[in-house]
Each structure stands twice: as C-alpha cells, then as structure tokens.
Amino acid sequence: STALYEPGFCYDTPPHISSSSTPDPELSEILYSIPALVFLFFFLHLVSAVMNLFLHFICDILNAVLRSQLMSNGLLSCRLTFAPS
C-alpha cells in the first residue's frame, strides 16, 4: 500500500481518493445552483416590481401634467370634476 504514495510527502488522504464529500460532482453543482436560481428569481421579481412602481409614478405625474395642460388650453373638458359652472 505504500507504493501509492510518493516518498517524502505526508498525505491526509490517499491520492486516489477524492477529497470532496459528495461522490457526484454534477449533483453537487445542481444542488448548489438551486438556491442561486431561487435568489435570482426573487431578485428579478423585486427589480420588476420596483420598476413597475417607478413607471406608474412617472405615468401618474405625466398624466396629471398633460391633463392640466390640456384643460388650461381648453382642449379637454373634464366632466368628472364638480366645479360650479
């Protein structure tokens, strides 16, 4: 059994035995990638929700500005307001 070792070196494990605890490296890569995929999914979901809120905010501001511009120019008659005629 000593023929497997090079002389002058102390091995913690024999060289032909893999030091990884999992026997299948592809399975460990898949298991390690699952939390990364879940994190990526939730991160992209959060980014899309923030962008959605931001776009709604911008659109509400533009809607109010354009509505006030059109009403001041007389191009839009707003029938929803209860202003006294």
PDB file of N, CA and C in Angstrom:
ATOM      1  N   SER A   1       0.823  -1.200   0.000  1.00  0.00           N
ATOM      2  CA  SER A   1       0.000   0.000   0.000  1.00  0.00           C
ATOM      3  C   SER A   1       0.860   1.254   0.000  1.00  0.00           C
ATOM      4  N   THR A   2       2.115   1.136   0.368  1.00  0.00           N
ATOM      5  CA  THR A   2       2.973   2.322   0.394  1.00  0.00           C
ATOM      6  C   THR A   2       3.434   2.708  -1.002  1.00  0.00           C
ATOM      7  N   ALA A   3       3.176   1.875  -2.011  1.00  0.00           N
ATOM      8  CA  ALA A   3       3.587   2.214  -3.371  1.00  0.00           C
ATOM      9  C   ALA A   3       2.696   3.296  -3.973  1.00  0.00           C
ATOM     10  N   LEU A   4       1.522   3.531  -3.361  1.00  0.00           N
ATOM     11  CA  LEU A   4       0.629   4.555  -3.886  1.00  0.00           C
ATOM     12  C   LEU A   4       1.112   5.961  -3.542  1.00  0.00           C
ATOM     13  N   TYR A   5       1.957   6.077  -2.526  1.00  0.00           N
ATOM     14  CA  TYR A   5       2.383   7.384  -2.047  1.00  0.00           C
ATOM     15  C   TYR A   5       3.753   7.725  -2.610  1.00  0.00           C
ATOM     16  N   GLU A   6       3.946   9.007  -2.890  1.00  0.00           N
ATOM     17  CA  GLU A   6       5.281   9.457  -3.262  1.00  0.00           C
ATOM     18  C   GLU A   6       6.116   9.585  -2.001  1.00  0.00           C
ATOM     19  N   PRO A   7       7.378   9.262  -2.067  1.00  0.00           N
ATOM     20  CA  PRO A   7       8.215   9.363  -0.861  1.00  0.00           C
ATOM     21  C   PRO A   7       8.502  10.825  -0.518  1.00  0.00           C
ATOM     22  N   GLY A   8       8.518  11.087   0.763  1.00  0.00           N
ATOM     23  CA  GLY A   8       8.845  12.421   1.240  1.00  0.00           C
ATOM     24  C   GLY A   8       7.643  13.328   1.417  1.00  0.00           C
ATOM     25  N   PHE A   9       6.428  12.841   1.153  1.00  0.00           N
ATOM     26  CA  PHE A   9       5.234  13.663   1.309  1.00  0.00           C
ATOM     27  C   PHE A   9       4.285  12.991   2.282  1.00  0.00           C
ATOM     28  N   CYS A  10       3.623  13.800   3.096  1.00  0.00           N
ATOM     29  CA  CYS A  10       2.609  13.283   4.012  1.00  0.00           C
ATOM     30  C   CYS A  10       1.245  13.636   3.441  1.00  0.00           C
ATOM     31  N   TYR A  11       0.452  12.621   3.164  1.00  0.00           N
ATOM     32  CA  TYR A  11      -0.872  12.825   2.597  1.00  0.00           C
ATOM     33  C   TYR A  11      -1.922  12.686   3.691  1.00  0.00           C
ATOM     34  N   ASP A  12      -2.869  13.607   3.716  1.00  0.00           N
ATOM     35  CA  ASP A  12      -4.006  13.458   4.616  1.00  0.00           C
ATOM     36  C   ASP A  12      -4.911  12.339   4.123  1.00  0.00           C
ATOM     37  N   THR A  13      -5.143  12.307   2.820  1.00  0.00           N
ATOM     38  CA  THR A  13      -5.932  11.234   2.221  1.00  0.00           C
ATOM     39  C   THR A  13      -5.094  10.628   1.109  1.00  0.00           C
ATOM     40  N   PRO A  14      -5.311   9.389   0.775  1.00  0.00           N
ATOM     41  CA  PRO A  14      -4.576   8.797  -0.344  1.00  0.00           C
ATOM     42  C   PRO A  14      -4.907   9.532  -1.642  1.00  0.00           C
ATOM     43  N   PRO A  15      -3.997   9.571  -2.591  1.00  0.00           N
ATOM     44  CA  PRO A  15      -4.204  10.372  -3.799  1.00  0.00           C
ATOM     45  C   PRO A  15      -5.346   9.866  -4.667  1.00  0.00           C
ATOM     46  N   HIS A  16      -5.677   8.588  -4.608  1.00  0.00           N
ATOM     47  CA  HIS A  16      -6.717   8.082  -5.480  1.00  0.00           C
ATOM     48  C   HIS A  16      -8.107   8.297  -4.900  1.00  0.00           C
ATOM     49  N   ILE A  17      -8.191   8.783  -3.648  1.00  0.00           N
ATOM     50  CA  ILE A  17      -9.482   9.042  -3.021  1.00  0.00           C
ATOM     51  C   ILE A  17      -9.778  10.532  -3.160  1.00  0.00           C
ATOM     52  N   SER A  18     -10.957  10.843  -3.662  1.00  0.00           N
ATOM     53  CA  SER A  18     -11.326  12.243  -3.841  1.00  0.00           C
ATOM     54  C   SER A  18     -11.554  12.894  -2.481  1.00  0.00           C
ATOM     55  N   SER A  19     -11.143  14.145  -2.366  1.00  0.00           N
ATOM     56  CA  SER A  19     -11.294  14.842  -1.088  1.00  0.00           C
ATOM     57  C   SER A  19     -12.683  15.440  -0.923  1.00  0.00           C
ATOM     58  N   SER A  20     -13.495  15.452  -1.982  1.00  0.00           N
ATOM     59  CA  SER A  20     -14.833  16.031  -1.863  1.00  0.00           C
ATOM     60  C   SER A  20     -15.748  15.064  -1.123  1.00  0.00           C
ATOM     61  N   SER A  21     -16.675  15.633  -0.369  1.00  0.00           N
ATOM     62  CA  SER A  21     -17.558  14.790   0.435  1.00  0.00           C
ATOM     63  C   SER A  21     -18.658  14.175  -0.418  1.00  0.00           C
ATOM     64  N   THR A  22     -19.078  14.881  -1.479  1.00  0.00           N
ATOM     65  CA  THR A  22     -20.135  14.340  -2.325  1.00  0.00           C
ATOM     66  C   THR A  22     -19.510  13.486  -3.417  1.00  0.00           C
ATOM     67  N   PRO A  23     -20.044  12.309  -3.664  1.00  0.00           N
ATOM     68  CA  PRO A  23     -19.430  11.450  -4.666  1.00  0.00           C
ATOM     69  C   PRO A  23     -19.680  11.922  -6.093  1.00  0.00           C
ATOM     70  N   ASP A  24     -20.818  12.590  -6.336  1.00  0.00           N
ATOM     71  CA  ASP A  24     -21.145  13.015  -7.688  1.00  0.00           C
ATOM     72  C   ASP A  24     -20.985  14.526  -7.791  1.00  0.00           C
ATOM     73  N   PRO A  25     -20.010  15.019  -8.555  1.00  0.00           N
ATOM     74  CA  PRO A  25     -19.837  16.482  -8.620  1.00  0.00           C
ATOM     75  C   PRO A  25     -20.954  17.183  -9.375  1.00  0.00           C
ATOM     76  N   GLU A  26     -21.576  16.495 -10.349  1.00  0.00           N
ATOM     77  CA  GLU A  26     -22.670  17.133 -11.079  1.00  0.00           C
ATOM     78  C   GLU A  26     -23.885  17.343 -10.176  1.00  0.00           C
ATOM     79  N   LEU A  27     -24.155  16.383  -9.303  1.00  0.00           N
ATOM     80  CA  LEU A  27     -25.273  16.532  -8.367  1.00  0.00           C
ATOM     81  C   LEU A  27     -25.018  17.681  -7.403  1.00  0.00           C
ATOM     82  N   SER A  28     -23.789  17.811  -6.942  1.00  0.00           N
ATOM     83  CA  SER A  28     -23.491  18.907  -6.020  1.00  0.00           C
ATOM     84  C   SER A  28     -23.598  20.251  -6.729  1.00  0.00           C
ATOM     85  N   GLU A  29     -23.206  20.311  -8.020  1.00  0.00           N
ATOM     86  CA  GLU A  29     -23.364  21.566  -8.754  1.00  0.00           C
ATOM     87  C   GLU A  29     -24.834  21.922  -8.911  1.00  0.00           C
ATOM     88  N   ILE A  30     -25.664  20.930  -9.170  1.00  0.00           N
ATOM     89  CA  ILE A  30     -27.102  21.181  -9.303  1.00  0.00           C
ATOM     90  C   ILE A  30     -27.680  21.650  -7.973  1.00  0.00           C
ATOM     91  N   LEU A  31     -27.278  20.988  -6.881  1.00  0.00           N
ATOM     92  CA  LEU A  31     -27.811  21.367  -5.574  1.00  0.00           C
ATOM     93  C   LEU A  31     -27.317  22.740  -5.150  1.00  0.00           C
ATOM     94  N   TYR A  32     -26.091  23.101  -5.559  1.00  0.00           N
ATOM     95  CA  TYR A  32     -25.610  24.436  -5.231  1.00  0.00           C
ATOM     96  C   TYR A  32     -26.268  25.499  -6.101  1.00  0.00           C
ATOM     97  N   SER A  33     -26.709  25.130  -7.308  1.00  0.00           N
ATOM     98  CA  SER A  33     -27.280  26.141  -8.194  1.00  0.00           C
ATOM     99  C   SER A  33     -28.748  26.421  -7.888  1.00  0.00           C
ATOM    100  N   ILE A  34     -29.424  25.527  -7.152  1.00  0.00           N
ATOM    101  CA  ILE A  34     -30.847  25.745  -6.857  1.00  0.00           C
ATOM    102  C   ILE A  34     -31.068  26.994  -5.992  1.00  0.00           C
ATOM    103  N   PRO A  35     -30.337  27.204  -4.882  1.00  0.00           N
ATOM    104  CA  PRO A  35     -30.549  28.458  -4.130  1.00  0.00           C
ATOM    105  C   PRO A  35     -30.180  29.693  -4.933  1.00  0.00           C
ATOM    106  N   ALA A  36     -29.166  29.573  -5.802  1.00  0.00           N
ATOM    107  CA  ALA A  36     -28.801  30.720  -6.634  1.00  0.00           C
ATOM    108  C   ALA A  36     -29.919  31.057  -7.610  1.00  0.00           C
ATOM    109  N   LEU A  37     -30.558  30.038  -8.171  1.00  0.00           N
ATOM    110  CA  LEU A  37     -31.670  30.286  -9.090  1.00  0.00           C
ATOM    111  C   LEU A  37     -32.868  30.883  -8.359  1.00  0.00           C
ATOM    112  N   VAL A  38     -33.132  30.398  -7.135  1.00  0.00           N
ATOM    113  CA  VAL A  38     -34.244  30.951  -6.348  1.00  0.00           C
ATOM    114  C   VAL A  38     -33.966  32.407  -5.999  1.00  0.00           C
ATOM    115  N   PHE A  39     -32.719  32.693  -5.589  1.00  0.00           N
ATOM    116  CA  PHE A  39     -32.350  34.077  -5.272  1.00  0.00           C
ATOM    117  C   PHE A  39     -32.455  34.961  -6.513  1.00  0.00           C
ATOM    118  N   LEU A  40     -32.006  34.438  -7.658  1.00  0.00           N
ATOM    119  CA  LEU A  40     -32.080  35.214  -8.892  1.00  0.00           C
ATOM    120  C   LEU A  40     -33.527  35.494  -9.279  1.00  0.00           C
ATOM    121  N   PHE A  41     -34.391  34.490  -9.096  1.00  0.00           N
ATOM    122  CA  PHE A  41     -35.809  34.676  -9.421  1.00  0.00           C
ATOM    123  C   PHE A  41     -36.427  35.766  -8.548  1.00  0.00           C
ATOM    124  N   PHE A  42     -36.187  35.692  -7.224  1.00  0.00           N
ATOM    125  CA  PHE A  42     -36.778  36.695  -6.337  1.00  0.00           C
ATOM    126  C   PHE A  42     -36.162  38.070  -6.566  1.00  0.00           C
ATOM    127  N   PHE A  43     -34.860  38.108  -6.894  1.00  0.00           N
ATOM    128  CA  PHE A  43     -34.209  39.394  -7.160  1.00  0.00           C
ATOM    129  C   PHE A  43     -34.793  40.043  -8.413  1.00  0.00           C
ATOM    130  N   LEU A  44     -34.974  39.247  -9.468  1.00  0.00           N
ATOM    131  CA  LEU A  44     -35.560  39.792 -10.692  1.00  0.00           C
ATOM    132  C   LEU A  44     -37.021  40.194 -10.473  1.00  0.00           C
ATOM    133  N   HIS A  45     -37.733  39.427  -9.643  1.00  0.00           N
ATOM    134  CA  HIS A  45     -39.114  39.782  -9.318  1.00  0.00           C
ATOM    135  C   HIS A  45     -39.162  41.113  -8.568  1.00  0.00           C
ATOM    136  N   LEU A  46     -38.235  41.309  -7.634  1.00  0.00           N
ATOM    137  CA  LEU A  46     -38.179  42.561  -6.885  1.00  0.00           C
ATOM    138  C   LEU A  46     -37.827  43.726  -7.797  1.00  0.00           C
ATOM    139  N   VAL A  47     -36.868  43.510  -8.698  1.00  0.00           N
ATOM    140  CA  VAL A  47     -36.479  44.571  -9.626  1.00  0.00           C
ATOM    141  C   VAL A  47     -37.650  44.946 -10.534  1.00  0.00           C
ATOM    142  N   SER A  48     -38.380  43.942 -11.006  1.00  0.00           N
ATOM    143  CA  SER A  48     -39.522  44.240 -11.878  1.00  0.00           C
ATOM    144  C   SER A  48     -40.624  44.967 -11.110  1.00  0.00           C
ATOM    145  N   ALA A  49     -40.824  44.615  -9.838  1.00  0.00           N
ATOM    146  CA  ALA A  49     -41.843  45.307  -9.040  1.00  0.00           C
ATOM    147  C   ALA A  49     -41.451  46.763  -8.798  1.00  0.00           C
ATOM    148  N   VAL A  50     -40.177  47.007  -8.517  1.00  0.00           N
ATOM    149  CA  VAL A  50     -39.719  48.383  -8.299  1.00  0.00           C
ATOM    150  C   VAL A  50     -39.832  49.194  -9.587  1.00  0.00           C
ATOM    151  N   MET A  51     -39.453  48.583 -10.711  1.00  0.00           N
ATOM    152  CA  MET A  51     -39.586  49.282 -11.989  1.00  0.00           C
ATOM    153  C   MET A  51     -41.049  49.558 -12.314  1.00  0.00           C
ATOM    154  N   ASN A  52     -41.921  48.619 -11.960  1.00  0.00           N
ATOM    155  CA  ASN A  52     -43.350  48.803 -12.205  1.00  0.00           C
ATOM    156  C   ASN A  52     -43.879  49.986 -11.394  1.00  0.00           C
ATOM    157  N   LEU A  53     -43.508  50.063 -10.120  1.00  0.00           N
ATOM    158  CA  LEU A  53     -43.933  51.191  -9.292  1.00  0.00           C
ATOM    159  C   LEU A  53     -43.378  52.503  -9.821  1.00  0.00           C
ATOM    160  N   PHE A  54     -42.115  52.484 -10.246  1.00  0.00           N
ATOM    161  CA  PHE A  54     -41.489  53.699 -10.760  1.00  0.00           C
ATOM    162  C   PHE A  54     -42.190  54.172 -12.031  1.00  0.00           C
ATOM    163  N   LEU A  55     -42.498  53.227 -12.921  1.00  0.00           N
ATOM    164  CA  LEU A  55     -43.171  53.606 -14.162  1.00  0.00           C
ATOM    165  C   LEU A  55     -44.587  54.109 -13.897  1.00  0.00           C
ATOM    166  N   HIS A  56     -45.280  53.511 -12.928  1.00  0.00           N
ATOM    167  CA  HIS A  56     -46.609  54.012 -12.572  1.00  0.00           C
ATOM    168  C   HIS A  56     -46.520  55.421 -11.996  1.00  0.00           C
ATOM    169  N   PHE A  57     -45.494  55.674 -11.197  1.00  0.00           N
ATOM    170  CA  PHE A  57     -45.296  57.005 -10.617  1.00  0.00           C
ATOM    171  C   PHE A  57     -45.041  58.030 -11.719  1.00  0.00           C
ATOM    172  N   ILE A  58     -44.152  57.689 -12.656  1.00  0.00           N
ATOM    173  CA  ILE A  58     -43.850  58.597 -13.765  1.00  0.00           C
ATOM    174  C   ILE A  58     -45.096  58.834 -14.620  1.00  0.00           C
ATOM    175  N   CYS A  59     -45.849  57.754 -14.874  1.00  0.00           N
ATOM    176  CA  CYS A  59     -47.043  57.902 -15.713  1.00  0.00           C
ATOM    177  C   CYS A  59     -48.114  58.731 -15.017  1.00  0.00           C
ATOM    178  N   ASP A  60     -48.241  58.602 -13.700  1.00  0.00           N
ATOM    179  CA  ASP A  60     -49.213  59.430 -12.984  1.00  0.00           C
ATOM    180  C   ASP A  60     -48.829  60.901 -13.051  1.00  0.00           C
ATOM    181  N   ILE A  61     -47.528  61.184 -12.911  1.00  0.00           N
ATOM    182  CA  ILE A  61     -47.079  62.581 -12.998  1.00  0.00           C
ATOM    183  C   ILE A  61     -47.326  63.129 -14.404  1.00  0.00           C
ATOM    184  N   LEU A  62     -46.961  62.348 -15.421  1.00  0.00           N
ATOM    185  CA  LEU A  62     -47.175  62.803 -16.795  1.00  0.00           C
ATOM    186  C   LEU A  62     -48.661  62.967 -17.102  1.00  0.00           C
ATOM    187  N   ASN A  63     -49.468  62.067 -16.570  1.00  0.00           N
ATOM    188  CA  ASN A  63     -50.912  62.155 -16.789  1.00  0.00           C
ATOM    189  C   ASN A  63     -51.464  63.443 -16.182  1.00  0.00           C
ATOM    190  N   ALA A  64     -51.049  63.762 -14.962  1.00  0.00           N
ATOM    191  CA  ALA A  64     -51.536  64.979 -14.310  1.00  0.00           C
ATOM    192  C   ALA A  64     -51.049  66.222 -15.042  1.00  0.00           C
ATOM    193  N   VAL A  65     -49.782  66.208 -15.480  1.00  0.00           N
ATOM    194  CA  VAL A  65     -49.241  67.380 -16.176  1.00  0.00           C
ATOM    195  C   VAL A  65     -49.944  67.583 -17.508  1.00  0.00           C
ATOM    196  N   LEU A  66     -50.107  66.508 -18.266  1.00  0.00           N
ATOM    197  CA  LEU A  66     -50.762  66.640 -19.570  1.00  0.00           C
ATOM    198  C   LEU A  66     -52.233  67.009 -19.418  1.00  0.00           C
ATOM    199  N   ARG A  67     -52.888  66.451 -18.398  1.00  0.00           N
ATOM    200  CA  ARG A  67     -54.300  66.790 -18.176  1.00  0.00           C
ATOM    201  C   ARG A  67     -54.439  68.274 -17.828  1.00  0.00           C
ATOM    202  N   SER A  68     -53.544  68.782 -16.987  1.00  0.00           N
ATOM    203  CA  SER A  68     -53.634  70.201 -16.628  1.00  0.00           C
ATOM    204  C   SER A  68     -53.300  71.089 -17.822  1.00  0.00           C
ATOM    205  N   GLN A  69     -52.338  70.662 -18.648  1.00  0.00           N
ATOM    206  CA  GLN A  69     -52.018  71.441 -19.845  1.00  0.00           C
ATOM    207  C   GLN A  69     -53.200  71.474 -20.813  1.00  0.00           C
ATOM    208  N   LEU A  70     -53.820  70.305 -21.024  1.00  0.00           N
ATOM    209  CA  LEU A  70     -54.949  70.256 -21.959  1.00  0.00           C
ATOM    210  C   LEU A  70     -56.153  71.023 -21.422  1.00  0.00           C
ATOM    211  N   MET A  71     -56.372  70.959 -20.105  1.00  0.00           N
ATOM    212  CA  MET A  71     -57.504  71.696 -19.540  1.00  0.00           C
ATOM    213  C   MET A  71     -57.251  73.195 -19.588  1.00  0.00           C
ATOM    214  N   SER A  72     -55.994  73.610 -19.399  1.00  0.00           N
ATOM    215  CA  SER A  72     -55.710  75.045 -19.458  1.00  0.00           C
ATOM    216  C   SER A  72     -55.812  75.566 -20.883  1.00  0.00           C
ATOM    217  N   ASN A  73     -55.545  74.708 -21.860  1.00  0.00           N
ATOM    218  CA  ASN A  73     -55.685  75.122 -23.256  1.00  0.00           C
ATOM    219  C   ASN A  73     -57.108  74.969 -23.764  1.00  0.00           C
ATOM    220  N   GLY A  74     -57.991  74.402 -22.970  1.00  0.00           N
ATOM    221  CA  GLY A  74     -59.364  74.226 -23.385  1.00  0.00           C
ATOM    222  C   GLY A  74     -59.579  73.046 -24.313  1.00  0.00           C
ATOM    223  N   LEU A  75     -58.563  72.185 -24.460  1.00  0.00           N
ATOM    224  CA  LEU A  75     -58.698  71.034 -25.347  1.00  0.00           C
ATOM    225  C   LEU A  75     -59.356  69.850 -24.658  1.00  0.00           C
ATOM    226  N   LEU A  76     -59.432  69.905 -23.335  1.00  0.00           N
ATOM    227  CA  LEU A  76     -60.011  68.782 -22.599  1.00  0.00           C
ATOM    228  C   LEU A  76     -61.060  69.332 -21.648  1.00  0.00           C
ATOM    229  N   SER A  77     -62.286  68.890 -21.814  1.00  0.00           N
ATOM    230  CA  SER A  77     -63.338  69.298 -20.887  1.00  0.00           C
ATOM    231  C   SER A  77     -63.526  68.169 -19.885  1.00  0.00           C
ATOM    232  N   CYS A  78     -63.099  68.417 -18.665  1.00  0.00           N
ATOM    233  CA  CYS A  78     -63.140  67.365 -17.655  1.00  0.00           C
ATOM    234  C   CYS A  78     -64.538  67.344 -17.050  1.00  0.00           C
ATOM    235  N   ARG A  79     -65.286  66.309 -17.312  1.00  0.00           N
ATOM    236  CA  ARG A  79     -66.660  66.198 -16.813  1.00  0.00           C
ATOM    237  C   ARG A  79     -66.720  65.527 -15.440  1.00  0.00           C
ATOM    238  N   LEU A  80     -65.572  65.061 -14.956  1.00  0.00           N
ATOM    239  CA  LEU A  80     -65.590  64.342 -13.691  1.00  0.00           C
ATOM    240  C   LEU A  80     -65.487  65.279 -12.500  1.00  0.00           C
ATOM    241  N   THR A  81     -65.043  66.502 -12.719  1.00  0.00           N
ATOM    242  CA  THR A  81     -64.908  67.428 -11.596  1.00  0.00           C
ATOM    243  C   THR A  81     -66.255  68.095 -11.331  1.00  0.00           C
ATOM    244  N   PHE A  82     -66.501  68.391 -10.075  1.00  0.00           N
ATOM    245  CA  PHE A  82     -67.758  69.010  -9.665  1.00  0.00           C
ATOM    246  C   PHE A  82     -67.567  70.514  -9.497  1.00  0.00           C
ATOM    247  N   ALA A  83     -66.926  71.110 -10.483  1.00  0.00           N
ATOM    248  CA  ALA A  83     -66.714  72.556 -10.411  1.00  0.00           C
ATOM    249  C   ALA A  83     -68.016  73.270 -10.761  1.00  0.00           C
ATOM    250  N   PRO A  84     -68.319  74.344 -10.063  1.00  0.00           N
ATOM    251  CA  PRO A  84     -69.559  75.077 -10.392  1.00  0.00           C
ATOM    252  C   PRO A  84     -69.446  75.740 -11.752  1.00  0.00           C
ATOM    253  N   SER A  85     -70.464  75.561 -12.559  1.00  0.00           N
ATOM    254  CA  SER A  85     -70.440  76.123 -13.913  1.00  0.00           C
ATOM    255  C   SER A  85     -70.990  77.555 -13.899  1.00  0.00           C
TER     256      SER A  85
END
